[in-house]
Coordinates of C-alpha atoms in Angstrom, one line a residue:
X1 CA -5.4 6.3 -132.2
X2 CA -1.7 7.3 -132.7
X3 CA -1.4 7.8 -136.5
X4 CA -2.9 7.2 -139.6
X5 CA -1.0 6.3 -143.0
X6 CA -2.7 6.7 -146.2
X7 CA -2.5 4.1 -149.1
X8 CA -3.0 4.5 -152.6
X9 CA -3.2 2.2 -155.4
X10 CA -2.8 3.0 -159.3
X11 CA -6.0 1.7 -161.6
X12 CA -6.5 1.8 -165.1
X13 CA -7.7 5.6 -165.2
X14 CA -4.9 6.1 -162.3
X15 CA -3.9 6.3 -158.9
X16 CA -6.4 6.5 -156.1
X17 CA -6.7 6.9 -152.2
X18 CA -8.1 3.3 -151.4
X19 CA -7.2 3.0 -147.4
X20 CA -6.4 4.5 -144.5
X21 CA -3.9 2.2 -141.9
X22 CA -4.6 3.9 -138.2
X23 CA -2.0 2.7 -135.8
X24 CA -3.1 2.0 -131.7
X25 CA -0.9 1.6 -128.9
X26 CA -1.7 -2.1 -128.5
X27 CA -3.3 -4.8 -130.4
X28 CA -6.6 -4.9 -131.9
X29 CA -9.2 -7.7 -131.8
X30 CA -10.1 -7.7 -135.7
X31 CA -13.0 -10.3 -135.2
X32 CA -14.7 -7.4 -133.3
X33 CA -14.3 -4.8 -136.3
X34 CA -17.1 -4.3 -139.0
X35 CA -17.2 -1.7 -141.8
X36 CA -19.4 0.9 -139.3
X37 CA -16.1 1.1 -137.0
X38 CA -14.6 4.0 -138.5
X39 CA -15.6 6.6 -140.9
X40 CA -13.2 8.5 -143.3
X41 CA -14.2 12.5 -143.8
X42 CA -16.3 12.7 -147.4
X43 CA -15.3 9.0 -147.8
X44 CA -17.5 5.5 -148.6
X45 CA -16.0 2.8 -146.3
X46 CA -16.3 -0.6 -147.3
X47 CA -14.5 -2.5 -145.9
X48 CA -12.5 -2.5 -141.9
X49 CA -10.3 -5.2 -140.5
X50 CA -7.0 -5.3 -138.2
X51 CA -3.4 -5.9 -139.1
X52 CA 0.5 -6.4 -137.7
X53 CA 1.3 -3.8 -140.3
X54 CA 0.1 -0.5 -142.2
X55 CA -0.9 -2.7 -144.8
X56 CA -3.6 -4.3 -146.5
X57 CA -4.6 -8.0 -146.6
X58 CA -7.3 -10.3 -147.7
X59 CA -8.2 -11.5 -144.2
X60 CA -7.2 -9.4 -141.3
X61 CA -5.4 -10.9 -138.3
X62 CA -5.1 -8.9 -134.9
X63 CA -2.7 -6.4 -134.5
X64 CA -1.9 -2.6 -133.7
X65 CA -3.5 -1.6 -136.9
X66 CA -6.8 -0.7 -138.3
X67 CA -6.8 -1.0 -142.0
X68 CA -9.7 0.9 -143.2
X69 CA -10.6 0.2 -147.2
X70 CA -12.1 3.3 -149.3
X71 CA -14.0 2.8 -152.2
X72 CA -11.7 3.4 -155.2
X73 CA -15.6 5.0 -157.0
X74 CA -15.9 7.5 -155.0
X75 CA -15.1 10.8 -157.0
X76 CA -12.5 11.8 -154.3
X77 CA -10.6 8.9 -154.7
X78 CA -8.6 9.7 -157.9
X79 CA -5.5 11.5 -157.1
X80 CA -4.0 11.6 -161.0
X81 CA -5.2 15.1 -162.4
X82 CA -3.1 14.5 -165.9
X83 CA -0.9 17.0 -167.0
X84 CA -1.2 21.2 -167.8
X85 CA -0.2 22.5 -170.9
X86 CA 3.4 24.3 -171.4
X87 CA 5.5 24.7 -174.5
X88 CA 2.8 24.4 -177.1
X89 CA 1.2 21.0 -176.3
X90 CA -2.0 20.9 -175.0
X91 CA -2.3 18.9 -171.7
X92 CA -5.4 17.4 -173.5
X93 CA -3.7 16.5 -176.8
X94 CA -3.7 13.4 -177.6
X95 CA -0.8 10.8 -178.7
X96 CA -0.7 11.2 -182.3
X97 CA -1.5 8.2 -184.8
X98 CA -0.6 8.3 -188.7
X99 CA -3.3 10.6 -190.6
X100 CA -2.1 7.9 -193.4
X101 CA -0.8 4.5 -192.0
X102 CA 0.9 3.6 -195.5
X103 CA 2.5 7.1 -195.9
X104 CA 6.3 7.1 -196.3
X105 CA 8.1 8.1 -193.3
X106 CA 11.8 7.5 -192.0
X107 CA 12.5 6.1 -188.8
X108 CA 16.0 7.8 -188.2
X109 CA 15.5 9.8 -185.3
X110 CA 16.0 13.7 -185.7
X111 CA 17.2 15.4 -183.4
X112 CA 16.4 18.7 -185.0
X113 CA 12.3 17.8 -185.3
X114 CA 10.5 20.6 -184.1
X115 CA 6.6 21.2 -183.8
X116 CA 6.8 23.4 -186.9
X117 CA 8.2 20.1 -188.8
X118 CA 5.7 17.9 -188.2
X119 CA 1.5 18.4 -189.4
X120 CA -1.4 18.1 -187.2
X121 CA -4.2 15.3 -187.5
X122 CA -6.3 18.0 -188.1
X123 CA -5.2 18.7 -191.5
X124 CA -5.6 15.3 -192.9
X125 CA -8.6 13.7 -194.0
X126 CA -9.4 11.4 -191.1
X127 CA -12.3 11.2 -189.1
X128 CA -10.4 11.4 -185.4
X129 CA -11.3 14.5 -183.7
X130 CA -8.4 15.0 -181.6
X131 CA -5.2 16.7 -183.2
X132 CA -2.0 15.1 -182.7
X133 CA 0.1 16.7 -180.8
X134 CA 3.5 18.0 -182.7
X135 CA 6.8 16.1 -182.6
X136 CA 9.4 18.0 -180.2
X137 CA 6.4 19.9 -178.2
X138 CA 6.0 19.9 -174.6
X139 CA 4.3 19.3 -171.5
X140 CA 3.6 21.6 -168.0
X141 CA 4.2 19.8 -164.8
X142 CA 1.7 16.8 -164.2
X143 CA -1.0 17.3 -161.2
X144 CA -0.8 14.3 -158.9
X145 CA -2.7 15.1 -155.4
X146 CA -1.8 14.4 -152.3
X147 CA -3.7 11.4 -150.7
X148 CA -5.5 12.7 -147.2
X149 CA -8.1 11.9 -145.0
X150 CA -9.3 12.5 -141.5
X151 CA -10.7 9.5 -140.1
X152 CA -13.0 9.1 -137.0
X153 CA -13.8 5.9 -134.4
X154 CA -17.2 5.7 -135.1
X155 CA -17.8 2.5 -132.9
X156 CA -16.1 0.6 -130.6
X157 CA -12.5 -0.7 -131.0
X158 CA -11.5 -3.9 -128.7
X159 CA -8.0 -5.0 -127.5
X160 CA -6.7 -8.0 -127.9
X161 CA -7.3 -8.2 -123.7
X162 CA -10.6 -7.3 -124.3
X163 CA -10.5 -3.7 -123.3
X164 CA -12.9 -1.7 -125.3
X165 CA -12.5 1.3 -126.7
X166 CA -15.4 3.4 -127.0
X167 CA -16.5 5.9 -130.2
X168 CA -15.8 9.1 -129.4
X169 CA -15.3 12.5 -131.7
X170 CA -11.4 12.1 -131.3
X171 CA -10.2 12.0 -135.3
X172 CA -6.8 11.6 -136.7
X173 CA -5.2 12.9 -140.1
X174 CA -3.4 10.8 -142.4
X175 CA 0.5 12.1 -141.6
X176 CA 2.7 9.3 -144.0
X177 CA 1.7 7.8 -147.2
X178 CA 2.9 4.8 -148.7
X179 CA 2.2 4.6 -152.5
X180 CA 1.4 0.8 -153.4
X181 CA 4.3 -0.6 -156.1
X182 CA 4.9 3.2 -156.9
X183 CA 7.3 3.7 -154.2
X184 CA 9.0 0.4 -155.4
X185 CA 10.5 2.7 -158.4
X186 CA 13.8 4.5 -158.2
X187 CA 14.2 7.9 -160.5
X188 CA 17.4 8.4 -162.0
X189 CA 18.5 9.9 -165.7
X190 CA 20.7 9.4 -168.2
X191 CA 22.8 11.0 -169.6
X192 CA 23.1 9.7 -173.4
X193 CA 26.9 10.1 -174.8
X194 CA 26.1 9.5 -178.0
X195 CA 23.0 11.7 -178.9
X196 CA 24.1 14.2 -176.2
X197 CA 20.3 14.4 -174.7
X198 CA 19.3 13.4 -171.1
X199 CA 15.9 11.2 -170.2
X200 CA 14.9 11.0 -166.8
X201 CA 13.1 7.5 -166.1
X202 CA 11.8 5.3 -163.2
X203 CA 13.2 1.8 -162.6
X204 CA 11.9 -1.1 -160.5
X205 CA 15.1 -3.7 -159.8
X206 CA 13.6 -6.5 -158.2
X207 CA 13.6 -7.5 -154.9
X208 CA 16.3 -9.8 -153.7
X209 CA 18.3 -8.9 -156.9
X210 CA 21.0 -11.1 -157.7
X211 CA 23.6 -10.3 -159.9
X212 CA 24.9 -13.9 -160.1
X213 CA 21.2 -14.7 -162.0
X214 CA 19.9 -13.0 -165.4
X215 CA 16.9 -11.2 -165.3
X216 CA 14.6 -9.7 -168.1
X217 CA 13.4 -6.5 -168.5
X218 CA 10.1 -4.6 -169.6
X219 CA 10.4 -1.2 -171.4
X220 CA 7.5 0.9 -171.2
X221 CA 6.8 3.8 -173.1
X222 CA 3.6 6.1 -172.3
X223 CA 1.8 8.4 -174.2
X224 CA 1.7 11.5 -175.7
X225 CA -0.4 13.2 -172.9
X226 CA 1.8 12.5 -170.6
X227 CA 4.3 14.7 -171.5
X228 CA 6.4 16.4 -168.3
X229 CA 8.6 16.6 -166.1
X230 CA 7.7 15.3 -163.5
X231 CA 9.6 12.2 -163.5
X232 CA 7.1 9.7 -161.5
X233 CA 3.8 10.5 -163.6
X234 CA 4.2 7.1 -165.7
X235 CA 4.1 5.4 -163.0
X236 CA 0.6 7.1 -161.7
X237 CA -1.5 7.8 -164.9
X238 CA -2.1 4.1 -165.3
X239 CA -1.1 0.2 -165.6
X240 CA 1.6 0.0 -168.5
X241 CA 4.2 0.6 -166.8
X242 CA 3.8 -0.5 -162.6
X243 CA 1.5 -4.2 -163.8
X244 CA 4.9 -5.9 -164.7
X245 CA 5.7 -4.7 -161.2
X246 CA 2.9 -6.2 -159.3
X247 CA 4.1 -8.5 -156.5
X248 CA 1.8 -11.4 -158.0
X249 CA 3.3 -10.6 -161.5
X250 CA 7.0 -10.2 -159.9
X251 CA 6.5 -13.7 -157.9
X252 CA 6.1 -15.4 -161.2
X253 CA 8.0 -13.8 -163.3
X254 CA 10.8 -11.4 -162.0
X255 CA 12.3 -8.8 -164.0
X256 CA 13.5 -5.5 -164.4
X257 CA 10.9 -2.4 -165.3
X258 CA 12.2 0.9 -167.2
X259 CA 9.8 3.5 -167.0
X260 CA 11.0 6.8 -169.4
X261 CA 9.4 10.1 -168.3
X262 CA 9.5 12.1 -171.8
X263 CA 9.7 15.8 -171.7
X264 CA 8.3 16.3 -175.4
X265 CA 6.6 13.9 -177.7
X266 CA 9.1 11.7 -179.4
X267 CA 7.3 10.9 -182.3
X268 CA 4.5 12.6 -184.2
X269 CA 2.2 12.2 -187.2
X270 CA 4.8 12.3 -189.4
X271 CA 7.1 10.0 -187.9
X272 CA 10.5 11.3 -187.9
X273 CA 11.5 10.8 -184.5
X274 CA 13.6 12.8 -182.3
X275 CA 16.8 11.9 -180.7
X276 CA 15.1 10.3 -177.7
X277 CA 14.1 8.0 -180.2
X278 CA 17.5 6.5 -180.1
X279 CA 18.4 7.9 -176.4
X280 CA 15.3 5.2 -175.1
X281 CA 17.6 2.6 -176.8
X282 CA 20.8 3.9 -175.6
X283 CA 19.0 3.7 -171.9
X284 CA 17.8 0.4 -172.4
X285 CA 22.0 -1.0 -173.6
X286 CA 23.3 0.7 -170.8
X287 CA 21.0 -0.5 -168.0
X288 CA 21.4 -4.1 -169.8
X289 CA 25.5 -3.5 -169.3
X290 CA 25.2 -2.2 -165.9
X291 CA 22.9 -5.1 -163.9
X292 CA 22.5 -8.8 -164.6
X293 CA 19.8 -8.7 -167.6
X294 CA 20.1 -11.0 -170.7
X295 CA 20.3 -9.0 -173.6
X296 CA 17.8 -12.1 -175.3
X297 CA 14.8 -11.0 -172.4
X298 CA 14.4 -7.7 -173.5
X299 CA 10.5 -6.8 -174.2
X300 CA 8.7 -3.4 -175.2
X301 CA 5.4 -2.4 -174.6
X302 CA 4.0 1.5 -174.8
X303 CA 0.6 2.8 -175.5
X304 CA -0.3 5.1 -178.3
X305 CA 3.1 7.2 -178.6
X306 CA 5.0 4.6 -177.1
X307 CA 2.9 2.1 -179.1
X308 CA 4.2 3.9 -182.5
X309 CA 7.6 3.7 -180.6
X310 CA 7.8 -0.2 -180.2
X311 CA 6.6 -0.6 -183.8
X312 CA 9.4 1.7 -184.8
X313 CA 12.2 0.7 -182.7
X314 CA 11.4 -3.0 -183.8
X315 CA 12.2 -1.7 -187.4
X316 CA 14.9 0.3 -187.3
X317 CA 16.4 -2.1 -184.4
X318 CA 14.8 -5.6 -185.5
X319 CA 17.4 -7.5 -183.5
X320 CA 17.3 -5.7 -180.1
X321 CA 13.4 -6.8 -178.6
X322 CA 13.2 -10.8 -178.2
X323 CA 8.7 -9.4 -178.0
X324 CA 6.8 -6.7 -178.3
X325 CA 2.9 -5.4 -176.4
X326 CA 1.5 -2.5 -178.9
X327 CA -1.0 -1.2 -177.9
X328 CA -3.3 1.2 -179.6
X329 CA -0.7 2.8 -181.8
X330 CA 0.6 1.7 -185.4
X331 CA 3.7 3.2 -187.9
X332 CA 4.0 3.4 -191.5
X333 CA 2.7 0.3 -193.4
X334 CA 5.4 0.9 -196.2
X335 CA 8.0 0.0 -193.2
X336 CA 6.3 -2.9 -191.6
X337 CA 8.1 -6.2 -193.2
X338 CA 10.5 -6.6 -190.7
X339 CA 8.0 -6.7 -187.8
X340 CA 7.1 -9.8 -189.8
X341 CA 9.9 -11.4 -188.0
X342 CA 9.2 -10.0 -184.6
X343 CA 7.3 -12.0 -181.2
X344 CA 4.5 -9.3 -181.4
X345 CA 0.9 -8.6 -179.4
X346 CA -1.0 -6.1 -181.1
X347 CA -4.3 -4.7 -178.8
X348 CA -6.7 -1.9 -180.5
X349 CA -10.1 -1.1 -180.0
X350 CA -12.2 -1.1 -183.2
X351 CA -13.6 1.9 -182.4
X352 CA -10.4 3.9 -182.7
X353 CA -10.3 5.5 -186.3
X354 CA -6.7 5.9 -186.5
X355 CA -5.0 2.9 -184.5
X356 CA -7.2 0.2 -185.9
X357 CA -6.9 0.8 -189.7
X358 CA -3.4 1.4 -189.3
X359 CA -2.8 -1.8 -187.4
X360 CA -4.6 -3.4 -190.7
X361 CA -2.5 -2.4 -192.9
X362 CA 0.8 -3.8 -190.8
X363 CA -0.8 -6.9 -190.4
X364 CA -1.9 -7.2 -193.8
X365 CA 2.3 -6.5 -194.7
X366 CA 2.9 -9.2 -192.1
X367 CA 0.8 -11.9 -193.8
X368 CA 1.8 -11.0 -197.5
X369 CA 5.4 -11.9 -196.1
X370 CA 4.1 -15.5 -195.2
X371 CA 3.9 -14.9 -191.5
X372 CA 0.6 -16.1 -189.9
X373 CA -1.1 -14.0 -187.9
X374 CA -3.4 -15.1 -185.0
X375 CA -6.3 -12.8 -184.8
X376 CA -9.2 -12.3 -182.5
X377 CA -11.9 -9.8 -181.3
X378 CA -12.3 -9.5 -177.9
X379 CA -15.0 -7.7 -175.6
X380 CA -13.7 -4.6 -173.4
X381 CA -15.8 -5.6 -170.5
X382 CA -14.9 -9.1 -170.1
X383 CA -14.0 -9.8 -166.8
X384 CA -10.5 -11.5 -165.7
X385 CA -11.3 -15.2 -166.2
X386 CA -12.7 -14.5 -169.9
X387 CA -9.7 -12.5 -171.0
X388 CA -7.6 -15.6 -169.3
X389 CA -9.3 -18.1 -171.8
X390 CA -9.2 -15.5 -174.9
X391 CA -5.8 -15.2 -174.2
X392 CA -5.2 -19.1 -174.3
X393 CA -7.2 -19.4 -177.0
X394 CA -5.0 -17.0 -179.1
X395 CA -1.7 -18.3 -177.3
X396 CA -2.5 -21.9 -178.3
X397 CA -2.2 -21.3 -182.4
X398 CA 1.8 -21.2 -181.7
X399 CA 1.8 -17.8 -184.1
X400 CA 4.2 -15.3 -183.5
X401 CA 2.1 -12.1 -184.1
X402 CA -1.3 -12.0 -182.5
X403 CA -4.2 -9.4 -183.2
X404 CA -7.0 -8.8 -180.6
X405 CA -9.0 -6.0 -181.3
X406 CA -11.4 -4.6 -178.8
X407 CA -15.5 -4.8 -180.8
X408 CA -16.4 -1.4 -181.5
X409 CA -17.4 0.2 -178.1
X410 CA -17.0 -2.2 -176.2
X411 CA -14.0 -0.2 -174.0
X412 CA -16.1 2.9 -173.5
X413 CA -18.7 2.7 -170.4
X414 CA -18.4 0.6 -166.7
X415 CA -14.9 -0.8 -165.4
X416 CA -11.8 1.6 -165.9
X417 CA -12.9 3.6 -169.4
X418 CA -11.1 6.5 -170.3
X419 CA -13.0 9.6 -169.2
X420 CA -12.1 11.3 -172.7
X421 CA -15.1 8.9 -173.8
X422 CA -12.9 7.8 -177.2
X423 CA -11.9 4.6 -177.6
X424 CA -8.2 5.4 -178.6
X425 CA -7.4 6.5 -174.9
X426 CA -10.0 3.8 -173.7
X427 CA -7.8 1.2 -174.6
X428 CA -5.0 0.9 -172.4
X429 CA -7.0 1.1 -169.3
X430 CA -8.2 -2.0 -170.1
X431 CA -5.3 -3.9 -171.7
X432 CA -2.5 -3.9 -169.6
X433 CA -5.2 -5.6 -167.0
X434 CA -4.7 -8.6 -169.2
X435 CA -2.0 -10.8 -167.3
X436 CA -2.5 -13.5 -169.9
X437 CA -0.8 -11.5 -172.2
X438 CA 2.2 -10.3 -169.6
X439 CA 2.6 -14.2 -169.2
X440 CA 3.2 -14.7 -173.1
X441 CA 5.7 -11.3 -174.0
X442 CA 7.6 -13.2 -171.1
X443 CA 7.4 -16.5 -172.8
X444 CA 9.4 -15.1 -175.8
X445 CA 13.1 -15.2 -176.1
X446 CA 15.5 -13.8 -178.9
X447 CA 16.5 -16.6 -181.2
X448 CA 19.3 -16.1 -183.8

């Protein structure tokens, strides 16, 4: 054994240490290997093969590496540790949703919100336990550990030229790592001219880019827990923003993927933004001026925070978004009637006593303005195939705003559930698994 590389994957609930590639001096027989070959230091194996490359695979094939898969349930295996508190806002707060979904607010950003300007969640009537956190607050520096493992030859390894290698007590430490999709992001920030304020973000520009083709691209905005500074924590805490990333997703559709990194919550329960608000926009015309991206393929998607951020950037910027993903956040209903007019998918668990009510009322605005709305209730734990046909079966109405709501519990418990246990932050673990609904935002264009 030369070396070993670790490999890490992000999940729902985060990124995990799922396999360790272990590099040889010559080629590897991988019809010889079985899952007892190796073992990984506090580790389950499950699975063993061989490989040209320090990569994984669905079959192996022989080569100079050992891929050895880790089971991404075993307790050790999460490597996102969330973020610590700094600045007034608890790590553990969660994004904010309107204590009253149908109370006036403005949508003009403000860039001189601060947490004393904004009220708690506490101090209105509803039933959600978690205070908001306040608008302009801030985060500590995110935990992310560092993916290691000490792996050992527990059986016997054969060559290619039949030489066997025999089990022995040498063991090798994981020395490189490569961070699946993850390290496909580049971190830069901007520098906004108009509103004076800078926003680190992460940006995937896909492979083979070609500036003489037009490209879409996703924005995603994350959630009010995530607040830091450590630019690449989006990317890690979960699926909203590296899915639309995925090679499969990427072979079929290619497009561009912003990933902000915000420093302080943007918006909070009373929904006067801060000057990010507008800065996100800012970012998003300037990326579209700088590389080949058509201004009519430009989609939003965010959870929670960035959920009440797409509803309000459609409104105060109706024409900018050609479709929308929100998920598990809502905005004023007294301002919904232009998202009437919008290519929207709204996702929220029943369950969550601030999201789901509000999300009601918008959709209740959206059909008093004539615009149909294609609702359905879906079941958290439905596997990939089911959400596939609920997704079709929605898709298939032809209506431009679509409303699946999670039944009531149905996100908490088995697969990816948040370990908060509330089904606010149990929702996007599950949704942005949903590639059916990737396929349609991407189906959308800007007309007019």
């Amino acid at each position: 054994m030369k070396s070993a590389t670790a490999i890490t994957k992000v999940y729902g609930d985060g990124q995990k240490f799922i396999a360790v590639a272990v590099e040889y001096d010559t080629e590897i027989d991988t019809s010889k290997l079985s899952a007892s070959s190796f073992e990984v230091e506090g580790r389950t194996v499950t699975k063993v093969y061989a490989n040209s490359g320090a990569a994984m695979a669905d079959q192996g094939t022989d080569g100079k590496y050992v891929i050895v898969e880790l089971s991404p349930d075993d307790k050790s295996a999460l490597l996102w540790g969330g973020v610590g508190s700094g600045g007034g806002a608890p790590g553990a707060a969660q994004p904010s949703a309107s204590a009253s979904a149908s109370a006036p607010a403005s949508v003009s950003a403000s860039a001189s919100a601060t947490a004393s300007s904004a009220p708690s969640a506490s101090s209105s009537s509803s039933p959600y336990v978690i205070p908001g956190p306040q608008v302009g607050s801030t985060g500590g520096p995110a935990t992310i550990r560092a993916a290691k493992g000490t792996v050992t030859q527990a059986g016997t390894v054969t060559t290619t030229g039949g030489t066997g290698y025999a089990a022995g007590d040498a063991r090798v430490s994981t020395s490189r790592t490569v961070n699946l999709i993850v390290d496909d992001f580049q971190q830069f920030t901007y520098k906004d001219p108009k509103t004076g304020r800078s926003l680190a973000y992460n940006l995937y520009v896909p492979k083979g880019y070609d500036r003489t083709k037009s490209y879409p691209l996703v924005l995603f905005m994350h959630d009010a827990s995530l607040i830091t500074t450590t630019v690449r924590a989006t990317l890690v805490q979960g699926l909203g923003a590296v899915c639309w990333a995925a090679p499969e997703d990427q072979a079929e559709r290619p497009a561009f993927v912003l990933a902000p990194q915000y420093p302080e919550v943007v918006v909070g329960d009373d929904y006067k933004p801060t000057s990010l608000f507008d800065t996100t926009v800012d970012l998003v015309k300037a990326l579209t001026a700088k590389y080949s991206i058509d201004a009519d393929r430009l989609y939003a998607t965010g959870q929670s925070m960035g959920a009440m951020m797409t509803l309000g950037l459609n409104i105060k910027y109706p024409d900018l978004f050609a479709a929308s993903w929100v998920v598990a956040g809502q905005w004023p209903a007294a301002q919904a009637a232009p998202l009437a007019r919008k290519n929207l998918w709204v996702t929220v668990s029943q369950g969550d006593t601030k999201a789901y009510p509000g999300e009601n009322a918008i959709m209740a605005v959206v059909e008093k303005a004539g615009t149909k709305v294609g609702r359905a209730v879906w079941d958290g734990q439905s596997g990939a195939a089911e959400f596939a046909a609920d997704v079709k079966a929605v898709a298939a109405r032809g209506t431009t705003v679509n409303y699946a709501s999670f039944k009531k519990g149905s996100t908490l418990g088995g697969g990816p559930a948040n370990a908060h246990g509330v089904e606010h932050n149990s929702t996007w673990p599950i949704a942005y698994t949903i590639e059916g609904v990737r396929a349609w935002i991407f189906e959308q264009r800007k007309t007019g």
